CSV table of N, CA and C in Angstrom, one decimal:
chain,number,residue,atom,x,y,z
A,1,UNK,N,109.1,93.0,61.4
A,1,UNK,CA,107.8,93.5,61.8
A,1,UNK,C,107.8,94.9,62.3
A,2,UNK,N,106.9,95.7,61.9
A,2,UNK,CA,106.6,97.0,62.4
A,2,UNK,C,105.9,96.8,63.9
A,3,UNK,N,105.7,98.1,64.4
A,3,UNK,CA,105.4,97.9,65.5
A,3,UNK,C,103.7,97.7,65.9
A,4,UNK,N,102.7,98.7,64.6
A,4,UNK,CA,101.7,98.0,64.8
A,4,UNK,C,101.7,96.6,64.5
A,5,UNK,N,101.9,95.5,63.5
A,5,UNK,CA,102.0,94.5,63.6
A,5,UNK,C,102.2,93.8,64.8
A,6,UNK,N,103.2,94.4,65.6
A,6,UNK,CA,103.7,93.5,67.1
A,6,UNK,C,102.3,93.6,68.1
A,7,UNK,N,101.5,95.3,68.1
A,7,UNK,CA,100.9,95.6,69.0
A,7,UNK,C,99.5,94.6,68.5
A,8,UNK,N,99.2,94.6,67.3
A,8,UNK,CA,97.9,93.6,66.8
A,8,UNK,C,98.2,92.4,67.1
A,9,UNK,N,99.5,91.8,67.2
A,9,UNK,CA,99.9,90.2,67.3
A,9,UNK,C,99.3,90.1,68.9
A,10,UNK,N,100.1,91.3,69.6
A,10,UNK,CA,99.9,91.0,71.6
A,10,UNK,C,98.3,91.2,71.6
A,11,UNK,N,97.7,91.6,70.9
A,11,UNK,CA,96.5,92.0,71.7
A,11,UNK,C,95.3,90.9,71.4
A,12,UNK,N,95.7,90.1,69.3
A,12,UNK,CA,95.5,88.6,69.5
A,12,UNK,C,95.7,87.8,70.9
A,13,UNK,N,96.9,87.7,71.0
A,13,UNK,CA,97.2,86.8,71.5
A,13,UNK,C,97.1,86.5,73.5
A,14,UNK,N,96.8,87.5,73.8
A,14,UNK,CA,96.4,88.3,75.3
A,14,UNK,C,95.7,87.3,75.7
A,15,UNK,N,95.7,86.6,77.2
A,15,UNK,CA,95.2,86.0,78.2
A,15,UNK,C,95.5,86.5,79.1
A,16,UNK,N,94.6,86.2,79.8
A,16,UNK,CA,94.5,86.4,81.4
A,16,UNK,C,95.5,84.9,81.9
A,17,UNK,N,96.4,85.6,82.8
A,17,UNK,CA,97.1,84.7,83.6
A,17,UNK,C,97.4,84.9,85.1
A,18,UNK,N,96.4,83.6,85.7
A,18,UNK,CA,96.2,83.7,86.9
A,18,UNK,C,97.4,82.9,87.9
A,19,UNK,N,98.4,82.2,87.2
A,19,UNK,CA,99.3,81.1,87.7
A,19,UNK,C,100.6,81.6,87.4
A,20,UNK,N,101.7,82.5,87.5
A,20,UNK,CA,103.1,82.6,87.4
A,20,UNK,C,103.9,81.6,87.2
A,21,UNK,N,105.0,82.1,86.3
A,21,UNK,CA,105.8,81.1,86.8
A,21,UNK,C,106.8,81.6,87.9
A,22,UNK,N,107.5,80.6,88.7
A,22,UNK,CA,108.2,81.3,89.3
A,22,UNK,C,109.7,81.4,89.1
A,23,UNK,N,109.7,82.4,88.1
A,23,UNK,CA,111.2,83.1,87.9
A,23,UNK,C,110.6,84.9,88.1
A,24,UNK,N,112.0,85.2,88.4
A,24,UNK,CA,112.4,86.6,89.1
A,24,UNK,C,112.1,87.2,87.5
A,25,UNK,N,111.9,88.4,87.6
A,25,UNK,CA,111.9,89.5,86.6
A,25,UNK,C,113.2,89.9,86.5
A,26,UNK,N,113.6,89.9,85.1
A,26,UNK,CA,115.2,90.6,85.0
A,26,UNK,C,114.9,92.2,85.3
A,27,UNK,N,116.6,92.5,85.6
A,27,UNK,CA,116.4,93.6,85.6
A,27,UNK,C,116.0,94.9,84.2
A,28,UNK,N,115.9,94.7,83.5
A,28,UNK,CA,115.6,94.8,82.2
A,28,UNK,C,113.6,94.9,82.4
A,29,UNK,N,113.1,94.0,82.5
A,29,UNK,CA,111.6,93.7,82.8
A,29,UNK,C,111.3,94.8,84.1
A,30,UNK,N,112.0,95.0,84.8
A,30,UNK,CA,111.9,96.0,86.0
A,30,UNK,C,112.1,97.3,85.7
A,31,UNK,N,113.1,97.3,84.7
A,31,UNK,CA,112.9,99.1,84.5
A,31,UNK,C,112.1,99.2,83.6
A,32,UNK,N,111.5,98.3,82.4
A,32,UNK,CA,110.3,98.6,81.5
A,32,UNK,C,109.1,98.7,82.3
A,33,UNK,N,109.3,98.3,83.4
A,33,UNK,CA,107.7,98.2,84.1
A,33,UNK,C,107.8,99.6,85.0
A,34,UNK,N,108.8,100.1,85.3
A,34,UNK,CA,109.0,101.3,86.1
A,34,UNK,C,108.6,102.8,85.0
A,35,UNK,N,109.6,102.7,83.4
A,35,UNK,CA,109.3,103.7,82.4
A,35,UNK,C,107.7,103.3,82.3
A,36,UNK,N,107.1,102.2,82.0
A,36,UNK,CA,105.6,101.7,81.5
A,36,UNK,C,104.7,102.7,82.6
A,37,UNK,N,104.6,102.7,83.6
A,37,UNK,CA,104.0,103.3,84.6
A,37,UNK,C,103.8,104.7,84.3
A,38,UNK,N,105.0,105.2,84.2
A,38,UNK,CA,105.4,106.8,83.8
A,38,UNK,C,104.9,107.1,82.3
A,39,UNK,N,104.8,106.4,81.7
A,39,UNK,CA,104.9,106.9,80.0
A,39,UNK,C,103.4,106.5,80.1
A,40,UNK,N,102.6,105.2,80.5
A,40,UNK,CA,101.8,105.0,80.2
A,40,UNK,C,100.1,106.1,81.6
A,41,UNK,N,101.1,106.5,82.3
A,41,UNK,CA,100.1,107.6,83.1
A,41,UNK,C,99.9,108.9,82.3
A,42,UNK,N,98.8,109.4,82.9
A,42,UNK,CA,98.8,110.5,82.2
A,42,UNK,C,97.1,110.9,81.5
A,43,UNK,N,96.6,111.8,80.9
A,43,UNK,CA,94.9,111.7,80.4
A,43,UNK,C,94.4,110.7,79.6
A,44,UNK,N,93.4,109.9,79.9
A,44,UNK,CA,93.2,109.5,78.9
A,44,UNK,C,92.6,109.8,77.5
A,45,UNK,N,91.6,109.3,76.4
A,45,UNK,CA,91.1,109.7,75.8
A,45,UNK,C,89.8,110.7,76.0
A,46,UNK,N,89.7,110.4,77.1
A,46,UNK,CA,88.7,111.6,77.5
A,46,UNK,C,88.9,112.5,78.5
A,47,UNK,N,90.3,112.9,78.5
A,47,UNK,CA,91.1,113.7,78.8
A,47,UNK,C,91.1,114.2,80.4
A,48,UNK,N,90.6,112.7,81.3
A,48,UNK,CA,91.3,112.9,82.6
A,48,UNK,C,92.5,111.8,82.9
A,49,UNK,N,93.0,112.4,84.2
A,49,UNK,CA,94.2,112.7,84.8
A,49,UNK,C,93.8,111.0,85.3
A,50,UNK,N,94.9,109.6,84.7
A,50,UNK,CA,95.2,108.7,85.4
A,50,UNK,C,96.7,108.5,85.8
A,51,UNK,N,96.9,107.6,86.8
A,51,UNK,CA,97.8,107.0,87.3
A,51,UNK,C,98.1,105.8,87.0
A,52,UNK,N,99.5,105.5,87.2
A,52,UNK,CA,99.5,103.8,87.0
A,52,UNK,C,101.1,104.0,88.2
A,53,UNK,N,100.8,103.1,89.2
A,53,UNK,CA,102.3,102.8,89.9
A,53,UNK,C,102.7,101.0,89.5
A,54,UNK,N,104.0,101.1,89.9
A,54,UNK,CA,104.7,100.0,89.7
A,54,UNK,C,104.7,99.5,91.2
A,55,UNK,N,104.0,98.3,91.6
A,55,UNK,CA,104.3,97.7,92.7
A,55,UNK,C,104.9,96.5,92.6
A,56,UNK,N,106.5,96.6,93.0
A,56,UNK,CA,107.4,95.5,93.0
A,56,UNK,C,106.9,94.3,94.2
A,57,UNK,N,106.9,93.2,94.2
A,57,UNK,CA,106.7,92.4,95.5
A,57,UNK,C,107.8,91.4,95.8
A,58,UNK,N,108.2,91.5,96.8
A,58,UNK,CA,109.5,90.7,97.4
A,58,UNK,C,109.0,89.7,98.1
A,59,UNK,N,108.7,88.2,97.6
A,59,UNK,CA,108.5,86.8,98.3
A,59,UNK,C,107.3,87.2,98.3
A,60,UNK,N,106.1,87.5,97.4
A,60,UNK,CA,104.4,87.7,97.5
A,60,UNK,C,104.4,89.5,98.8
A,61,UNK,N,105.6,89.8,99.3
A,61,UNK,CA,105.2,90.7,100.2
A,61,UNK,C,105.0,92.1,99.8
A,62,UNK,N,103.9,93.1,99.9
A,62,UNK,CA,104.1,94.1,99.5
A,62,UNK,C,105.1,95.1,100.8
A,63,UNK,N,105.9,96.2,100.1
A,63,UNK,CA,106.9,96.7,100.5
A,63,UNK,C,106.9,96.8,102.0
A,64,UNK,N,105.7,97.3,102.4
A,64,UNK,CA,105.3,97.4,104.3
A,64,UNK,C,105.4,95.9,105.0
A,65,UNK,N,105.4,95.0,104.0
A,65,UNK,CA,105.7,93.5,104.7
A,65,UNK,C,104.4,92.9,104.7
A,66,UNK,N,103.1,93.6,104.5
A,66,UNK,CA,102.1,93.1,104.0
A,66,UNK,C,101.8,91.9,103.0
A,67,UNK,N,100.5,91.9,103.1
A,67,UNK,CA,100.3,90.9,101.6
A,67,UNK,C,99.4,91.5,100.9
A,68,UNK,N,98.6,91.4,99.6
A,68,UNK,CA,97.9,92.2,99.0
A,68,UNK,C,97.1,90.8,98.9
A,69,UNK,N,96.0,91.1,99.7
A,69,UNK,CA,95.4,90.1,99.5
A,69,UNK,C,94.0,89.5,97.9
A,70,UNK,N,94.4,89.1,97.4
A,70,UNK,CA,93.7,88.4,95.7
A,70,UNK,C,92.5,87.6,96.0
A,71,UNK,N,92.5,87.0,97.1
A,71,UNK,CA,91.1,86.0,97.9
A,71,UNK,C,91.7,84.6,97.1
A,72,UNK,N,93.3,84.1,96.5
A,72,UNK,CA,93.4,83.4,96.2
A,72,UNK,C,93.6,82.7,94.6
A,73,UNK,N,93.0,84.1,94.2
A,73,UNK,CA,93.1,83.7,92.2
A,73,UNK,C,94.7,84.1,92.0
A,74,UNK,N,95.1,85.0,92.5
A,74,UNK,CA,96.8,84.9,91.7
A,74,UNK,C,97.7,84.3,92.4
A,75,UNK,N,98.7,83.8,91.8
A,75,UNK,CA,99.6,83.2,92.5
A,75,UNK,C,101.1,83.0,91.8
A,76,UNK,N,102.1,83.7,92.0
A,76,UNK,CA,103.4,83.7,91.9
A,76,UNK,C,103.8,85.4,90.8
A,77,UNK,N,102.5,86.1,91.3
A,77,UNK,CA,103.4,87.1,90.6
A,77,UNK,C,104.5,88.5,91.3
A,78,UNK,N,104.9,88.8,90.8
A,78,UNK,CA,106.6,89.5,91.0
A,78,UNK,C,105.9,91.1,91.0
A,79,UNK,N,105.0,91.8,91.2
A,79,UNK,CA,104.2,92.7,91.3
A,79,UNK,C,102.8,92.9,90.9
A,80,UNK,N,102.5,94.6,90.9
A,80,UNK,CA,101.8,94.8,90.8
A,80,UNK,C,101.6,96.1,90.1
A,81,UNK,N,101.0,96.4,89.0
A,81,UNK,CA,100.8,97.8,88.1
A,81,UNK,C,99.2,98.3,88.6
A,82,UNK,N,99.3,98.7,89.7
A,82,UNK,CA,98.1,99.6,89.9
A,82,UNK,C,97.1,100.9,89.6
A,83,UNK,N,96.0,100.9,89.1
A,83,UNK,CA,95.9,102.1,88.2
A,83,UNK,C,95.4,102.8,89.6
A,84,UNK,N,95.3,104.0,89.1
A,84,UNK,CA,94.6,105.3,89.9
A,84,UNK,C,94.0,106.3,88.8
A,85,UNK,N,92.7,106.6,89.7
A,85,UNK,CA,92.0,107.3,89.3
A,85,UNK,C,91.3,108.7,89.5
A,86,UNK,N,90.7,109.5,89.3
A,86,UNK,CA,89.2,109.9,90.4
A,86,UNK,C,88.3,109.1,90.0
A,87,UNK,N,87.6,109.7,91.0
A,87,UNK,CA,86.0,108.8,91.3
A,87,UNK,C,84.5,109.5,90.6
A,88,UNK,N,85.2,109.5,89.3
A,88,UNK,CA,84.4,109.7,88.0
A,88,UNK,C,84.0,108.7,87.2
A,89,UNK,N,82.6,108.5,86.6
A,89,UNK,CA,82.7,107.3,85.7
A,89,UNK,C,83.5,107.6,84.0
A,90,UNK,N,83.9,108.9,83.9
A,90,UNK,CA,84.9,109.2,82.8
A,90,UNK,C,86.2,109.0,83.1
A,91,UNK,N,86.5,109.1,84.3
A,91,UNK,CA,87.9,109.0,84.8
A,91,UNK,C,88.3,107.5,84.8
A,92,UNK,N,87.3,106.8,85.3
A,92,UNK,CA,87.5,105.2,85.5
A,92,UNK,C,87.2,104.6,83.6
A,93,UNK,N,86.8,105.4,82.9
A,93,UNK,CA,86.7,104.8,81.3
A,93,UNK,C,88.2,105.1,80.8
A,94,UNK,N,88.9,106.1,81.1
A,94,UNK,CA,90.0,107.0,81.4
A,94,UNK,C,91.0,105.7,81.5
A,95,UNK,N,91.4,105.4,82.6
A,95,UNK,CA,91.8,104.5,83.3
A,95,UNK,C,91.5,102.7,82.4
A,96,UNK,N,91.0,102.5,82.4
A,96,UNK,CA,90.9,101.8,81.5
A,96,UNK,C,91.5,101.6,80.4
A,97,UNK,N,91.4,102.6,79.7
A,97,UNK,CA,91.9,102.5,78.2
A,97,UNK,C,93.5,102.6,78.6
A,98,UNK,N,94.3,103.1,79.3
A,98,UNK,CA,95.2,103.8,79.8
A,98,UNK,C,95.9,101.9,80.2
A,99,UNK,N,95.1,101.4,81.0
A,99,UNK,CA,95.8,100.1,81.9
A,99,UNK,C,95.6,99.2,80.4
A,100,UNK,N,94.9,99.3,79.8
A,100,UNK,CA,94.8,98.0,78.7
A,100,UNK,C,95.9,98.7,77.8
A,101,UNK,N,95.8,99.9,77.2
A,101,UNK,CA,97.6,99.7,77.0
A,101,UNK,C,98.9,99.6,77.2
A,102,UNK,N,98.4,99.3,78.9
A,102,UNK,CA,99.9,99.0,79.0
A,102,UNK,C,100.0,97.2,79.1
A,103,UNK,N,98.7,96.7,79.7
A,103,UNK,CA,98.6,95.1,79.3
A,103,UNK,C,99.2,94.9,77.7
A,104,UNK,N,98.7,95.4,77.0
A,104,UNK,CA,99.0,95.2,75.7
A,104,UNK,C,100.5,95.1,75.3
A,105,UNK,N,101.2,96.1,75.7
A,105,UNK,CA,102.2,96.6,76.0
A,105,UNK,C,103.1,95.2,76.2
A,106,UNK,N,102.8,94.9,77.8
A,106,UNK,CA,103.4,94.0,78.8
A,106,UNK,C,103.0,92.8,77.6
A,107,UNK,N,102.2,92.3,77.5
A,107,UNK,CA,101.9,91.3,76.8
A,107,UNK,C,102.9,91.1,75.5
A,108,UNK,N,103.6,92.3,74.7
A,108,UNK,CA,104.5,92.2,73.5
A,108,UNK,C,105.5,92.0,74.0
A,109,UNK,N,105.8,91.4,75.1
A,109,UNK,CA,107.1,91.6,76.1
A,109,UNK,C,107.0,89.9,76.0
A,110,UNK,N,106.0,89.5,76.0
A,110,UNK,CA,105.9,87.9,76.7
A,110,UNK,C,106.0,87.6,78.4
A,111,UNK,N,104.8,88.6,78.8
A,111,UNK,CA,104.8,89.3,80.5
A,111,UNK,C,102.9,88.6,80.5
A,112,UNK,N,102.7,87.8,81.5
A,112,UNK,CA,101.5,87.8,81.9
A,112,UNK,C,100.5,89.0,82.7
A,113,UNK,N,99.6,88.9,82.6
A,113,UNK,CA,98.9,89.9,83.4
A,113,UNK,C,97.2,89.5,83.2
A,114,UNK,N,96.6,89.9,84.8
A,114,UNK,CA,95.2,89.9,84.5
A,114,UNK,C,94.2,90.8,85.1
A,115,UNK,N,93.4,91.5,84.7
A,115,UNK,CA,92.4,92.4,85.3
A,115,UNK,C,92.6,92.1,86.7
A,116,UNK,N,92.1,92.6,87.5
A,116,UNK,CA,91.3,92.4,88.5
A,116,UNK,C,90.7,93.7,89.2
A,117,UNK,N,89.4,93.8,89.0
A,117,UNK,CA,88.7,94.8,89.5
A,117,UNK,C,88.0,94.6,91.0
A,118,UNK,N,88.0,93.4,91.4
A,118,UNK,CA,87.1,92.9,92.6
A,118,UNK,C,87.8,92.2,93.4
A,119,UNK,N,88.5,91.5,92.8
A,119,UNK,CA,89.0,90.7,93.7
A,119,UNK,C,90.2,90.8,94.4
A,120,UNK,N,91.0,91.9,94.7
A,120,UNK,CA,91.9,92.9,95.9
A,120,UNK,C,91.6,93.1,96.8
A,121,UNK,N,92.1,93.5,97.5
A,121,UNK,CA,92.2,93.9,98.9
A,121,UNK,C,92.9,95.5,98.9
A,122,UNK,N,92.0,96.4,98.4
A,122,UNK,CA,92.2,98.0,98.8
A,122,UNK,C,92.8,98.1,100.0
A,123,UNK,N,92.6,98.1,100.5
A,123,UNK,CA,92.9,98.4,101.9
A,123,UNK,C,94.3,97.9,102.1
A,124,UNK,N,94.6,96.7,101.5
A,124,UNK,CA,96.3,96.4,101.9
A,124,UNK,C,97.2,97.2,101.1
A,125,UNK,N,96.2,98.1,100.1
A,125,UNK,CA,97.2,99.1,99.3
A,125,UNK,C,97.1,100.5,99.7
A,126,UNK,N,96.2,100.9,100.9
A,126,UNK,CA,96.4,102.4,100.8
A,126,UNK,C,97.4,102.8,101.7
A,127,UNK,N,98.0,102.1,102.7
A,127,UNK,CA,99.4,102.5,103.2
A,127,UNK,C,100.2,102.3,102.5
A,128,UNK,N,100.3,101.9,100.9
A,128,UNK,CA,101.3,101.3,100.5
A,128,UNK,C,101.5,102.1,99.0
A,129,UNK,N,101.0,102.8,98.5
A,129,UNK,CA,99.9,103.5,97.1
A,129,UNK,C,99.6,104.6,98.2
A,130,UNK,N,99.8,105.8,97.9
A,130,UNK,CA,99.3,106.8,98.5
A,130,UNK,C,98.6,107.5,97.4
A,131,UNK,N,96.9,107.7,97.6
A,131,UNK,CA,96.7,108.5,97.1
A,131,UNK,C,96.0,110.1,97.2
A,132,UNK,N,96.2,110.7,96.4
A,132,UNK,CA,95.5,112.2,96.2
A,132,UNK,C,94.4,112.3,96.3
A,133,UNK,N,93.8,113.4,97.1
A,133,UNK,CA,92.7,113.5,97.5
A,133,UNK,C,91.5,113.1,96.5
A,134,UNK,N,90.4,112.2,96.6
A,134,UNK,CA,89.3,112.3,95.1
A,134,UNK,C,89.6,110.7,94.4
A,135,UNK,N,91.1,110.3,94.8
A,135,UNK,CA,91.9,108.8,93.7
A,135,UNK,C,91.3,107.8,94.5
A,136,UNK,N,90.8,106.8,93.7
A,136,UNK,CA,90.3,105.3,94.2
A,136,UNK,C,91.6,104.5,92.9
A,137,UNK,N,91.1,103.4,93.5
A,137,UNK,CA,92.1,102.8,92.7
A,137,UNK,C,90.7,101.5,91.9
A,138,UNK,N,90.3,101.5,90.8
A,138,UNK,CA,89.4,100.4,90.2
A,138,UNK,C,90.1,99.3,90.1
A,139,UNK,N,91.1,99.0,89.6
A,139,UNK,CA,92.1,98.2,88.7
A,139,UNK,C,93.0,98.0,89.2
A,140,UNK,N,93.4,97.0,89.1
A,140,UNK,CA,95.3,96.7,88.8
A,140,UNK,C,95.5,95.0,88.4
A,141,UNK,N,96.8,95.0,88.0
A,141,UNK,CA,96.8,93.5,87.4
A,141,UNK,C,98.5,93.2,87.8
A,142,UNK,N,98.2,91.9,88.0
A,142,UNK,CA,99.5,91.5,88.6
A,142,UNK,C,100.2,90.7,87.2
A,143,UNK,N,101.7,91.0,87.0
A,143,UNK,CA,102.4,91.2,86.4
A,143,UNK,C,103.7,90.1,87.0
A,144,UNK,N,104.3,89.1,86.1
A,144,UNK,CA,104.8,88.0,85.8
A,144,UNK,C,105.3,87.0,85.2
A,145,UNK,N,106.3,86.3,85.0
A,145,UNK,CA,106.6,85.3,83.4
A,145,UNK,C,105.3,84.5,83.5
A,146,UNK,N,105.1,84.2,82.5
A,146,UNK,CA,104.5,83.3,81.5
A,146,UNK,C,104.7,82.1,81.1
């Protein structure tokens, strides 16, 4: 198979997965999610400046020893891919397009992942996510076997 073929098959086949299983991410899954971040940041089609970080979680903990709080919909994932933005409604369309390809992406992997626009806890990320003056964060999706 070519690779559009692969990228049409993940984006069929794409669900939202709110339940992990609980196995560790190889190390292999951890540096694709570390380049994904990097490769997949950057303008999007409407040529502003997004971000995407890789937030690893050790035992549900984010790195300060916190929790990122979900209000209860996710449960067992091994991070978190957080987008960043400005606080533009082109930037946040930006953003978007930017994080669904990298779901897409993650998904050709056989990696769960699911939106979440609302139901985070900002606040347990901004000591933890630093951002640049003008960056909100809309998005992120937690990231996990399947």
């Amino acid at each position: 198979m070519d690779k559009k073929t692969d990228i049409l098959q993940a984006m069929e086949s794409r669900r939202s997965v709110r339940t992990f299983e609980e196995r560790d991410l190889t190390a292999e899954d951890r540096d694709y999610l570390e380049s994904l971040a990097a490769d997949v940041s950057g303008p999007g089609p409407l040529g502003n400046r997004t971000r995407l970080v890789w937030l690893p979680l050790e035992d549900s903990r984010l790195p300060d020893g916190g929790r990122l709080g979900t209000y209860g919909v996710i449960r067992g994932s091994r991070g978190y891919l957080v987008g960043i933005c400005e606080n533009t409604p082109e930037a946040v369309t930006d953003l978007g397009y930017r994080l669904e390809e990298a779901i897409i992406g993650l998904t050709a992997r056989n990696m769960g992942t699911c939106w979440l626009g609302g139901t985070f806890d900002r606040d347990s990320l901004a000591g933890v996510v630093p951002l640049r003056s003008g960056e909100i964060i809309p998005a992120i999706t937690p990231v996990g076997s399947r």
